[in-house]
Coordinates of C-alpha atoms in Angstrom, one line a residue:
M437 CA 56.7 29.8 74.6
K438 CA 59.5 28.3 72.7
K439 CA 63.1 29.6 74.4
I440 CA 65.2 29.2 70.8
A441 CA 69.0 30.4 71.1
L442 CA 70.6 32.5 68.9
V443 CA 74.3 31.7 68.4
N444 CA 76.2 34.7 66.5
I445 CA 79.9 35.7 66.1
T446 CA 79.0 38.9 64.8
P447 CA 76.6 41.3 66.2
N448 CA 75.9 42.2 62.3
C449 CA 73.6 39.1 62.7
I450 CA 71.6 40.3 65.6
S451 CA 69.4 42.8 64.1
P452 CA 68.7 40.7 61.1
M453 CA 67.3 38.0 63.9
M454 CA 65.7 40.5 66.3
D455 CA 63.6 42.0 62.9
C456 CA 62.1 38.4 61.7
I457 CA 61.7 37.1 65.5
S458 CA 59.5 40.2 66.3
E459 CA 56.6 38.3 63.9
Y460 CA 56.2 35.4 66.5
T461 CA 54.4 35.8 69.3
D462 CA 55.6 32.0 70.2
I463 CA 59.4 32.3 70.5
K464 CA 61.6 33.9 73.4
P465 CA 65.3 34.5 71.7
I466 CA 68.1 34.3 73.6
Q467 CA 71.4 36.2 72.4
Y468 CA 74.5 34.7 72.6
L469 CA 77.3 36.5 70.8
D470 CA 81.8 36.1 70.6
S471 CA 82.5 38.2 68.7
T472 CA 86.4 37.0 69.4
I473 CA 85.5 34.1 67.2
L474 CA 85.1 35.8 64.1
D475 CA 88.4 38.2 64.5
E476 CA 90.3 35.2 65.0
I477 CA 89.0 33.1 61.7
R478 CA 89.8 36.6 59.9
K479 CA 93.1 36.4 61.7
E480 CA 94.3 33.4 61.0
G481 CA 92.2 32.3 57.6
R482 CA 90.6 29.1 58.7
I483 CA 88.4 28.4 62.0
T484 CA 91.5 27.5 64.1
D485 CA 90.7 25.0 67.0
H486 CA 90.6 27.3 70.1
C487 CA 87.7 29.1 67.8
M488 CA 86.2 25.6 67.9
G489 CA 86.0 25.4 71.1
R490 CA 84.5 28.3 72.0
M491 CA 81.6 28.0 69.7
L492 CA 81.2 24.6 71.4
S493 CA 81.1 26.7 74.7
M494 CA 78.4 29.3 73.7
I495 CA 76.1 26.2 72.2
A496 CA 76.8 24.2 75.7
K497 CA 75.9 27.1 77.6
A498 CA 72.5 27.4 75.4
C499 CA 71.8 24.4 76.5
V500 CA 72.4 24.5 80.3
D501 CA 70.1 27.8 80.2
G502 CA 66.9 26.0 78.3
A503 CA 66.9 26.8 75.4
E504 CA 64.8 24.4 73.4
G505 CA 66.4 25.3 70.1
I506 CA 69.2 26.3 68.8
I507 CA 69.9 28.4 65.5
L508 CA 73.9 29.1 64.5
T509 CA 73.5 32.6 62.4
C510 CA 77.2 32.4 60.9
T511 CA 77.8 30.2 57.8
M512 CA 81.5 29.5 58.2
F513 CA 79.9 26.8 61.4
S514 CA 77.1 25.6 58.9
K515 CA 79.4 22.2 57.6
Y516 CA 79.8 21.5 61.5
V517 CA 75.9 21.6 61.9
E518 CA 75.8 17.4 61.9
I519 CA 78.5 16.9 63.9
F520 CA 77.4 19.7 66.8
R521 CA 73.4 17.7 66.7
K522 CA 75.1 14.8 67.6
L523 CA 76.9 15.9 70.3
F524 CA 74.2 17.9 71.9
S525 CA 70.4 17.3 72.2
V526 CA 69.3 20.8 72.2
P527 CA 68.1 20.5 67.7
I528 CA 70.2 22.7 66.2
V529 CA 69.6 24.4 62.8
G530 CA 72.2 26.4 60.8
A531 CA 70.4 30.0 59.6
D532 CA 72.2 29.4 55.9
V533 CA 71.4 25.6 55.7
A534 CA 67.6 26.0 56.0
M535 CA 67.8 28.7 53.9
M536 CA 69.4 27.0 51.3
E537 CA 67.5 23.6 51.3
D538 CA 64.4 26.3 50.5
A539 CA 65.7 28.2 47.6
G540 CA 67.5 24.5 46.4
K541 CA 63.6 22.5 46.5
S542 CA 62.6 24.8 42.7
G543 CA 66.2 24.6 40.9
G544 CA 66.3 27.4 37.8
K545 CA 69.2 30.2 37.7
T546 CA 70.3 31.4 41.2
A547 CA 72.4 34.4 41.9
L548 CA 74.3 33.7 45.4
L549 CA 75.2 36.8 47.2
C550 CA 78.0 36.9 49.6
T551 CA 80.0 40.3 51.3
F552 CA 82.9 37.6 52.6
E553 CA 85.1 35.6 50.8
G554 CA 85.6 32.9 53.0
T555 CA 81.9 32.4 52.7
R556 CA 81.8 31.6 48.9
E557 CA 83.1 28.2 49.1
V558 CA 80.9 26.7 51.6
S559 CA 77.5 28.6 51.1
A560 CA 77.8 27.7 46.8
K561 CA 78.9 24.0 47.8
L562 CA 75.6 23.3 49.9
L563 CA 72.8 25.0 47.7
E564 CA 74.2 23.3 44.9
K565 CA 74.0 19.7 47.2
Y566 CA 69.8 21.4 48.0
C567 CA 69.7 22.3 43.8
K568 CA 70.7 18.4 43.0
A569 CA 68.8 17.2 45.3
S570 CA 65.5 18.3 43.7
G571 CA 66.0 16.4 40.5
K572 CA 65.0 20.0 38.6
P573 CA 67.7 22.1 36.3
Y574 CA 69.6 24.5 37.7
T575 CA 72.7 27.4 37.2
I576 CA 74.4 29.0 40.1
D577 CA 76.5 32.0 39.7
T578 CA 78.5 33.7 42.9
Y579 CA 79.4 37.0 43.6
V580 CA 81.2 38.3 46.5
L581 CA 80.8 42.1 48.0
Q582 CA 83.8 43.0 49.5
A583 CA 83.6 46.3 49.5
A584 CA 80.1 46.0 51.4
Y585 CA 82.0 44.2 53.9
D586 CA 84.0 46.1 54.9
D587 CA 81.1 49.1 54.8
A588 CA 80.3 47.0 57.4
Q589 CA 83.4 46.6 59.6
A590 CA 83.9 50.4 59.3
G591 CA 80.4 50.7 61.5
N592 CA 78.9 51.9 58.2
M593 CA 76.1 49.6 57.4
E594 CA 74.2 52.0 56.0
K595 CA 76.6 51.8 52.8
H596 CA 76.7 48.0 53.3
N597 CA 73.2 47.5 52.8
E598 CA 72.8 50.4 50.0
R599 CA 75.6 48.2 48.1
I600 CA 73.6 44.8 48.3
R601 CA 70.5 46.6 47.4
E602 CA 72.3 48.1 44.3
K603 CA 73.6 44.4 43.4
I604 CA 70.5 43.1 43.9
R605 CA 68.5 45.8 42.0
E606 CA 70.8 44.4 38.6
L607 CA 70.8 41.4 38.5
D608 CA 66.6 41.2 39.5
P609 CA 65.5 40.7 35.9
Q610 CA 68.2 38.2 34.9
Y611 CA 68.1 35.0 37.0
D612 CA 64.8 32.8 39.0
K613 CA 66.2 33.8 42.8
I614 CA 68.7 35.7 44.9
V615 CA 69.9 34.4 47.3
L616 CA 71.9 36.6 50.7
A617 CA 74.3 33.6 51.7
Q618 CA 75.4 35.5 55.2
M619 CA 72.5 36.7 57.5
S620 CA 74.3 40.1 58.1
M621 CA 72.9 40.7 54.7
A622 CA 69.2 40.5 55.5
G623 CA 69.0 44.1 56.9
A624 CA 69.8 45.3 54.0
V625 CA 66.4 44.0 51.9
K626 CA 63.8 45.1 54.6
G627 CA 61.2 46.9 52.4
L628 CA 62.9 46.1 49.0
K629 CA 60.4 45.1 46.4
M630 CA 61.6 42.4 43.3
E631 CA 60.6 42.6 39.9
H632 CA 61.2 39.8 39.1
A633 CA 63.1 36.9 40.5
A634 CA 62.2 35.5 44.4
L635 CA 64.7 36.4 47.1
Y636 CA 66.3 34.2 49.9
T637 CA 67.0 35.5 53.5
S638 CA 67.4 33.2 56.6
P639 CA 66.6 34.2 59.3
K640 CA 62.8 33.0 58.2
S641 CA 63.7 29.7 56.8
A642 CA 65.8 29.6 60.1
I643 CA 62.7 30.1 62.7
E644 CA 60.7 28.1 60.3
T645 CA 62.9 25.2 60.1
I646 CA 63.6 25.2 64.4
K647 CA 59.7 25.6 64.8
K648 CA 59.3 22.8 63.0
I649 CA 61.8 20.9 64.3
T650 CA 60.5 21.6 68.0
S651 CA 57.4 20.7 67.6
P652 CA 55.6 17.6 68.1
K653 CA 55.9 14.8 64.8
I654 CA 52.1 14.1 63.6
L655 CA 51.4 11.0 61.5
G656 CA 49.7 12.8 58.3
C657 CA 46.6 10.3 56.4
I658 CA 45.5 10.9 52.7
A659 CA 42.4 8.5 51.8
D660 CA 40.6 8.8 48.7
D661 CA 37.2 9.5 50.0
F662 CA 35.2 11.1 53.2
T663 CA 34.3 7.2 54.9
G664 CA 37.4 5.6 54.3
A665 CA 38.9 8.7 56.2
S666 CA 37.0 8.6 58.7
D667 CA 37.4 4.5 58.8
A668 CA 41.7 5.5 58.3
A669 CA 40.3 7.9 61.8
S670 CA 39.0 5.7 63.9
F671 CA 42.0 3.0 64.3
L672 CA 44.3 6.0 64.5
A673 CA 41.6 7.0 67.7
K674 CA 41.4 3.9 68.8
K675 CA 44.8 4.0 70.1
G676 CA 44.7 6.7 72.0
I677 CA 46.1 9.2 70.0
R678 CA 43.9 13.0 69.2
T679 CA 43.1 12.2 65.8
I680 CA 41.6 15.3 63.7
L681 CA 40.0 14.2 60.3
L682 CA 39.5 17.1 57.8
N683 CA 37.4 17.8 54.7
G684 CA 40.0 18.3 52.1
T685 CA 42.8 20.1 52.0
P686 CA 42.4 23.9 53.9
D687 CA 43.4 26.8 52.3
G688 CA 45.0 28.3 54.4
D689 CA 46.7 27.5 57.7
R690 CA 44.3 25.9 60.0
E691 CA 45.1 24.8 63.4
I692 CA 45.1 21.5 64.6
G693 CA 45.7 22.1 67.8
D694 CA 47.5 19.5 70.3
A695 CA 46.3 16.4 67.2
Q696 CA 48.9 13.3 66.7
A697 CA 47.7 12.5 63.8
V698 CA 45.5 14.3 60.8
V699 CA 43.5 13.0 58.1
I700 CA 42.9 14.9 55.0
A701 CA 39.5 13.1 53.4
L702 CA 39.7 13.9 49.0
K703 CA 38.0 12.8 46.6
T704 CA 40.4 11.2 44.5
R705 CA 38.5 7.2 43.8
T706 CA 37.3 8.2 40.4
M707 CA 38.8 11.4 40.3
E708 CA 40.2 12.3 36.7
T709 CA 44.0 11.1 37.5
A710 CA 46.0 14.1 36.7
K711 CA 43.6 16.0 39.4
A712 CA 43.6 13.2 42.3
V713 CA 47.3 13.6 41.9
E714 CA 47.6 17.2 41.8
E715 CA 45.4 17.7 44.8
T716 CA 46.9 14.6 46.5
L717 CA 50.3 16.0 46.3
Q718 CA 48.9 19.5 47.5
A719 CA 47.6 17.5 50.9
A720 CA 51.5 15.8 51.4
A721 CA 52.4 19.7 51.3
W722 CA 50.4 20.8 53.7
L723 CA 50.3 18.1 56.3
K724 CA 54.6 18.3 56.2
E725 CA 54.3 22.0 56.6
K726 CA 52.4 20.7 59.8
N727 CA 55.1 18.7 60.8
A728 CA 54.0 15.4 59.0
Q729 CA 56.8 13.1 59.5
Q730 CA 55.3 10.0 57.9
I731 CA 52.2 10.2 55.0
Y732 CA 49.8 7.7 54.8
I733 CA 47.9 7.2 51.8
K734 CA 44.6 5.2 52.5
Y735 CA 42.6 4.1 50.1
C736 CA 40.4 0.8 50.2
S737 CA 40.6 -2.6 51.8
T738 CA 39.5 -4.2 48.6
F739 CA 42.4 -2.2 46.3
D740 CA 40.8 0.3 43.5
S741 CA 40.5 -1.7 40.9
T742 CA 40.0 -0.4 37.4
R743 CA 43.7 -0.4 35.3
E744 CA 42.5 3.2 34.8
G745 CA 42.3 3.9 38.9
N746 CA 44.5 6.9 40.5
I747 CA 46.5 4.5 42.8
G748 CA 49.2 3.9 41.4
P749 CA 49.7 7.8 39.6
I750 CA 49.1 9.1 42.9
M751 CA 51.4 6.9 44.7
D752 CA 54.6 6.9 42.0
A753 CA 54.2 10.9 42.2
L754 CA 54.4 10.7 46.0
L755 CA 57.9 8.8 45.6
E756 CA 59.1 11.7 42.7
A757 CA 58.0 14.7 45.1
Y758 CA 59.8 13.6 47.5
H759 CA 62.6 11.1 46.8
V760 CA 61.7 8.2 48.7
P761 CA 63.0 4.9 47.1
Y762 CA 59.8 2.7 47.6
S763 CA 56.9 2.3 49.5
V764 CA 54.1 -0.9 51.1
L765 CA 51.4 -2.2 49.2
C766 CA 49.1 -3.2 52.2
P767 CA 45.1 -3.1 51.7
S768 CA 44.6 -5.7 54.0
L769 CA 41.8 -5.6 56.9
P770 CA 42.0 -8.8 58.6
V771 CA 38.6 -7.2 60.6
N772 CA 37.1 -7.0 57.8
G773 CA 38.0 -10.5 55.8
R774 CA 40.0 -8.3 53.5
T775 CA 43.4 -10.2 53.4
V776 CA 46.8 -10.7 51.1
E777 CA 47.8 -14.1 50.6
D778 CA 50.7 -15.0 48.1
G779 CA 50.7 -11.3 46.8
K780 CA 46.9 -12.0 45.9
L781 CA 44.0 -10.4 47.9
Y782 CA 40.9 -11.9 49.4
V783 CA 37.0 -11.1 50.8
N784 CA 35.9 -13.6 52.9
G785 CA 38.8 -16.2 52.0
V786 CA 37.8 -15.3 48.3
P787 CA 39.6 -14.1 45.9
L788 CA 38.6 -10.2 45.6
D789 CA 37.6 -11.3 41.8
E790 CA 35.5 -13.6 42.8
S791 CA 33.3 -12.2 45.2
P792 CA 30.8 -10.1 45.3
M793 CA 33.2 -6.9 44.9
K794 CA 33.6 -7.9 41.2
N795 CA 30.4 -6.1 40.0
H796 CA 30.7 -3.0 42.2
P797 CA 29.5 -0.1 40.0
L798 CA 32.4 2.0 39.8
T799 CA 35.2 0.3 40.3
P800 CA 34.8 -3.6 39.1
M801 CA 37.2 -5.9 40.9
W802 CA 38.8 -7.1 37.4
D803 CA 42.1 -9.3 39.4
S804 CA 42.8 -10.6 42.7
D805 CA 46.9 -10.5 42.1
L806 CA 47.9 -6.8 44.0
A807 CA 51.2 -6.8 41.5
N808 CA 48.7 -7.0 38.0
L809 CA 46.5 -4.9 40.0
M810 CA 48.9 -1.9 40.8
E811 CA 51.2 -2.8 38.2
A812 CA 48.3 -1.4 34.7
Q813 CA 48.1 2.2 36.9
S814 CA 52.0 2.3 37.5
R815 CA 54.8 3.4 35.7
Y816 CA 56.9 1.2 38.5
K817 CA 57.6 -2.6 39.1
C818 CA 56.6 -4.7 42.2
V819 CA 57.7 -7.0 44.8
K820 CA 56.2 -10.0 46.6
V821 CA 57.7 -11.1 49.9
G822 CA 55.8 -12.3 51.7
H823 CA 55.0 -13.2 55.4
L824 CA 57.5 -11.1 57.5
T825 CA 58.9 -12.8 60.7
E826 CA 61.6 -12.1 63.8
E827 CA 63.5 -14.6 62.0
N828 CA 63.5 -13.8 57.9
Q829 CA 63.1 -9.8 58.1
K830 CA 67.0 -9.8 57.4
Q831 CA 66.9 -11.6 54.7
K832 CA 64.2 -10.3 53.8
A833 CA 65.0 -6.5 54.0
D834 CA 68.5 -8.6 51.8
E835 CA 65.9 -9.1 48.7
I836 CA 64.5 -6.0 48.8
Q837 CA 67.7 -3.8 49.1
E838 CA 68.6 -6.0 45.9
F839 CA 65.9 -5.0 44.4
Q840 CA 66.1 -1.5 44.9
K841 CA 69.7 -1.4 43.1
K842 CA 68.3 -2.4 40.0
H843 CA 64.5 -0.1 40.1
D844 CA 65.0 3.4 41.5
H845 CA 61.5 3.3 42.4
F846 CA 59.4 0.4 43.4
Y847 CA 56.8 -1.2 45.6
V848 CA 56.7 -4.2 48.4
I849 CA 53.2 -6.6 48.4
P850 CA 54.3 -8.2 52.3
D851 CA 51.5 -11.1 52.8
Y852 CA 49.3 -9.7 55.3
S853 CA 45.8 -11.7 57.2
N854 CA 46.4 -11.2 60.6
E855 CA 47.5 -8.8 63.6
E856 CA 50.9 -10.5 63.8
D857 CA 51.8 -9.9 60.4
A858 CA 50.8 -6.0 60.9
R859 CA 53.0 -5.5 63.7
N860 CA 56.2 -7.5 61.4
I861 CA 55.3 -5.0 58.5
V862 CA 55.9 -2.1 60.9
T863 CA 58.5 -3.2 62.6
A864 CA 59.7 -3.9 58.8
F865 CA 58.8 -0.4 57.0
G866 CA 56.8 1.4 59.2
S867 CA 60.1 4.3 58.9
L868 CA 59.4 4.7 55.7
E869 CA 58.5 8.1 55.3
I870 CA 55.7 7.6 52.2
L871 CA 52.9 4.2 53.4
S872 CA 50.0 3.2 51.6
G873 CA 47.0 0.7 52.1
G874 CA 44.0 -0.3 54.3
S875 CA 43.3 0.7 57.2
G876 CA 44.8 -2.3 59.2
L877 CA 48.5 -0.4 59.4
L878 CA 47.5 2.1 61.4
E879 CA 46.6 1.1 64.3
Y880 CA 50.0 -0.5 65.2
L881 CA 51.4 2.9 63.2
A882 CA 50.2 4.9 65.7
E883 CA 52.0 3.2 68.1
K884 CA 55.3 5.5 67.2
Y885 CA 53.2 8.6 68.0
T886 CA 51.5 7.7 71.3
G887 CA 54.4 7.5 73.9
N888 CA 52.8 8.1 77.2
N889 CA 50.3 10.2 76.5
T890 CA 47.1 9.0 75.4
A891 CA 44.3 10.7 74.7
K892 CA 40.6 11.0 76.1
M893 CA 38.3 10.1 73.5
P894 CA 35.3 12.6 72.6
E895 CA 32.4 11.8 74.2
T896 CA 30.0 9.7 71.8
A897 CA 26.4 10.2 73.0
T898 CA 24.4 13.7 72.7
D899 CA 20.7 14.8 73.0
G900 CA 18.8 15.2 70.2
K901 CA 16.7 13.4 67.4
A902 CA 18.2 10.9 64.6
L903 CA 18.0 10.6 61.0
L904 CA 19.3 7.5 59.2
L905 CA 20.1 8.1 55.6
A906 CA 21.4 5.0 53.0
G907 CA 22.8 5.1 49.8
S908 CA 24.9 2.2 49.2
C909 CA 23.6 -0.7 47.2
S910 CA 26.0 -3.2 49.0
V911 CA 24.5 -6.4 50.2
A912 CA 26.1 -5.6 53.9
T913 CA 23.4 -1.9 53.9
R914 CA 20.5 -3.5 52.7
N915 CA 21.3 -6.9 54.9
Q916 CA 20.8 -3.7 58.1
I917 CA 17.9 -1.7 56.3
A918 CA 15.8 -5.0 56.8
Y919 CA 17.3 -6.0 60.1
I920 CA 16.8 -2.2 61.2
Q921 CA 13.5 -2.2 59.9
E922 CA 12.4 -5.6 61.2
K923 CA 13.6 -3.3 64.5
G924 CA 10.3 -1.9 64.3
I925 CA 12.1 2.0 62.8
L926 CA 9.6 3.8 60.4
S927 CA 11.3 4.4 57.2
T928 CA 10.6 4.9 53.5
K929 CA 12.0 4.9 50.3
M930 CA 13.4 7.3 48.2
D931 CA 12.8 6.2 44.2
P932 CA 15.3 7.6 41.8
V933 CA 12.3 7.2 38.9
A934 CA 9.6 8.4 41.0
L935 CA 12.0 11.6 42.0
M936 CA 13.1 12.3 38.2
Q937 CA 9.4 11.5 36.9
N938 CA 8.3 14.4 39.9
R939 CA 6.4 11.3 41.3
Q940 CA 8.1 11.9 44.6
S941 CA 9.6 15.1 45.7
E942 CA 12.2 16.1 48.3
E943 CA 9.5 17.5 50.2
E944 CA 7.6 14.5 50.7
L945 CA 10.3 12.8 51.7
W946 CA 11.4 15.8 54.2
D947 CA 7.4 15.5 55.7
F948 CA 8.0 11.8 56.1
I949 CA 11.2 12.8 58.3
R950 CA 9.5 16.0 60.6
E951 CA 6.0 14.3 61.1
N952 CA 7.5 10.9 62.9
P953 CA 9.4 9.9 66.1
S954 CA 12.9 10.5 67.3
E955 CA 14.7 8.4 64.3
V956 CA 14.1 7.6 60.7
L957 CA 15.7 6.0 58.1
V958 CA 15.2 7.0 54.5
Y959 CA 17.3 5.0 51.9
S960 CA 17.7 4.9 48.1
S961 CA 19.4 1.7 48.4
D962 CA 18.2 -1.3 46.8
D963 CA 19.2 -5.1 44.6
P964 CA 21.7 -4.8 41.6
E965 CA 19.0 -5.3 39.2
A966 CA 16.5 -2.8 40.0
V967 CA 19.3 -0.3 39.9
K968 CA 20.7 -1.3 36.2
E969 CA 17.5 -0.3 35.6
V970 CA 17.3 2.9 37.0
Q971 CA 21.4 3.2 35.5
K972 CA 19.3 2.7 32.1
L973 CA 17.8 6.4 32.5
G974 CA 20.5 8.0 33.2
K975 CA 23.8 7.2 35.4
D976 CA 25.2 10.1 36.4
K977 CA 21.5 11.7 36.4
A978 CA 20.1 9.7 39.2
A979 CA 23.2 9.2 41.3
A980 CA 23.6 13.4 41.6
L981 CA 19.9 13.3 41.8
L982 CA 19.9 10.7 44.7
E983 CA 22.9 12.9 46.9
R984 CA 21.7 15.9 45.8
T985 CA 18.4 15.4 47.9
T986 CA 20.1 12.9 50.2
A987 CA 22.4 16.1 51.2
N988 CA 19.8 18.1 51.4
L989 CA 17.3 16.5 54.1
A990 CA 20.5 15.9 55.8
K991 CA 21.0 20.1 56.2
R992 CA 17.4 20.3 56.6
A993 CA 17.2 18.1 59.9
V994 CA 20.0 19.4 61.5
E995 CA 18.7 23.3 60.8
N996 CA 16.0 21.5 62.5
G997 CA 17.3 20.0 65.7
F998 CA 18.6 17.0 64.4
T999 CA 21.6 16.8 66.3
R1000 CA 22.8 12.3 65.2
I1001 CA 22.7 12.0 61.0
I1002 CA 24.3 8.1 60.7
V1003 CA 24.9 7.6 56.2
A1004 CA 25.8 4.7 55.0
G1005 CA 27.2 4.5 51.4
G1006 CA 30.9 6.5 50.6
E1007 CA 29.4 8.4 47.9
T1008 CA 26.3 9.5 50.2
S1009 CA 28.9 10.4 52.9
G1010 CA 30.2 12.6 50.1
A1011 CA 27.9 14.5 49.1
V1012 CA 25.7 14.5 53.2
T1013 CA 29.1 16.3 55.0
K1014 CA 29.4 18.5 51.7
A1015 CA 26.4 19.6 52.6
L1016 CA 26.8 20.5 55.9
G1017 CA 29.2 22.4 56.0
Y1018 CA 31.4 21.0 58.8
D1019 CA 35.3 20.6 57.5
A1020 CA 36.9 19.1 60.7
Y1021 CA 36.2 16.4 63.0
E1022 CA 37.7 15.0 66.2
I1023 CA 37.2 11.2 66.6
G1024 CA 35.5 9.3 69.0
E1025 CA 34.6 5.8 70.1
S1026 CA 33.8 3.6 66.7
V1027 CA 30.4 2.0 66.7
A1028 CA 32.1 -0.5 63.8
P1029 CA 35.9 -1.2 63.4
G1030 CA 36.4 1.6 60.8
V1031 CA 33.2 3.6 61.2
P1032 CA 33.6 6.1 64.3
V1033 CA 31.3 8.8 65.7
M1034 CA 32.4 12.2 64.5
T1035 CA 31.9 15.5 66.2
P1036 CA 32.2 18.6 64.2
L1037 CA 34.5 21.2 65.6
N1038 CA 32.7 24.3 65.0
N1039 CA 29.4 22.2 66.2
R1040 CA 30.1 19.9 69.2
N1041 CA 26.5 19.1 70.0
I1042 CA 26.0 17.2 66.5
R1043 CA 27.0 12.9 66.1
L1044 CA 27.6 12.1 62.7
V1045 CA 28.0 8.3 62.1
L1046 CA 29.4 7.7 58.0
K1047 CA 30.6 3.9 56.7
S1048 CA 31.5 2.9 53.7
G1049 CA 28.3 0.8 52.3
N1050 CA 30.4 -2.9 52.8
F1051 CA 30.7 -2.2 56.6
G1052 CA 29.2 -3.3 59.9
D1053 CA 27.4 -6.1 61.6
V1054 CA 23.7 -6.5 60.7
D1055 CA 23.1 -4.4 63.7
F1056 CA 25.2 -1.9 62.7
M1057 CA 22.1 0.9 62.3
E1058 CA 21.0 -0.2 65.9
K1059 CA 24.3 0.0 67.3
A1060 CA 24.8 3.4 65.7
L1061 CA 21.7 4.9 67.4
K1062 CA 22.4 3.6 70.8
L1063 CA 25.8 4.9 71.1
T1064 CA 25.5 8.2 69.4
G1065 CA 22.3 8.8 71.6
K1066 CA 21.3 10.0 75.8
D1067 CA 17.7 8.5 74.6
K1068 CA 16.6 6.4 77.9
D1069 CA 15.3 3.4 75.4
H1070 CA 18.9 3.4 74.1
E1071 CA 20.8 3.3 77.6

């Protein structure tokens, strides 16, 4: 349990805080009270040196007593919280500061209620600070209920509470929000039903804030498809941090245990733009609630190279939502031949738009210049900074600072062709709240979160049969299929035309899987010309049929005792994971860079390997079988 100190200058704050804390089973409160401080402030009309000394003594005592976090319940000391934080090693929260930040996020018409004239100015300035930061229209009207304060001082808390409730009922229809400035007012609204306005009190905001501050920070990552997410997660796990992959943003408050990194897989790469932005913002908000210090937007290392692509709108929305002036664009992944030189993206030394990726069926690559690609999608400009070195980092920082004077938001494009570049980029930009790129940077960014606590990799091998499924038509996947066939694995081709014409059925394919040895391959991969012919019969129809059939075969395999499912192709992998119904995975050892073995948290006998079509060497499928299986043939 966390030991949280509650530092009070009036006993009236104790009951509201304790009522709220009773809802938390993981907090042990320690109370500190010095009511002479408030008496002296009332007498002198200000916070005297003596008052400040007594407050510092209480905070120091809480630290010595082993408090893991400290909540100051009195509004009058809120403006000193930043100073206190510099003096003490234990995290300190001003209860009303946390509440004002929550209340100010959405702007709107707000009524601020206080019972003590001495808190009016402090509270109003604090609330206005956060309303301004939201960038949304707002108004603030302040009301001082002096009679309620007098009732409290006379010991008549029942009358104190009733006066506050009466004022809230009066103001409820007129405002979007009603904010109670002082902790001592919170008890008055217990059980009060609001008809229109949102009601803000400080106890809950303070507790949630101190819990977040005292909890370990995590790295949050949002990927635009499932294989991209597993790719990102593998590089994090490689550095020894416990990584959880979630298939979509959880609806509720899913626990993440001792995870140091959480990767959320969305399907935003080819999704309608407005929905892609909405889902990404939802994922980011969820990760922030889980104490994500940074959000990393992971996209394909060949970028999303369509003029109507979603990377630009998503990044624009995040910069705006979190008031971040700029981010970086780093799609490089040198280990897989993706590099950036002079701001241009190369695939194995060939400019992106001259590589085989120029014919990608979903996102054909029309340019290799990242600034051109991004500015076609984004509302903001890009600045290229070349290669970063220890010697030129100050110069580059000055250049970015000059650029920032003329642009509210923008993107920085560093060159990145080797691991030294990655380290220098993380040194220069690793503290940014919003980052973006391929998987390459994540390996070095992860070092910020490991410390001396490296996690043990989950076991990758398991007993049981294996099913390989290939839906990608990339050259790499087709070569992998040919290789594993030459090694003698039994395989059968899923023919989309035959399926549409009922000359082949899912049942026949399942019979082939069920009747043959422990390792079989079913594939629909084909060369580009054959794919074009199939698409003439209906591109979307054919793709949906193949994905549905493949996913159904994977589901039937697991239901019939198969424990290893190995899939090639991003869209195919997404369909398979959806059919299997697993939504959270622990990340283990990698078969190839960016392709880990994954264990579903709710079925630890299963091993999944999901790869993007272009990933892996020619012997990838053979390696995957060996790594996931305990069979003697693969020892």
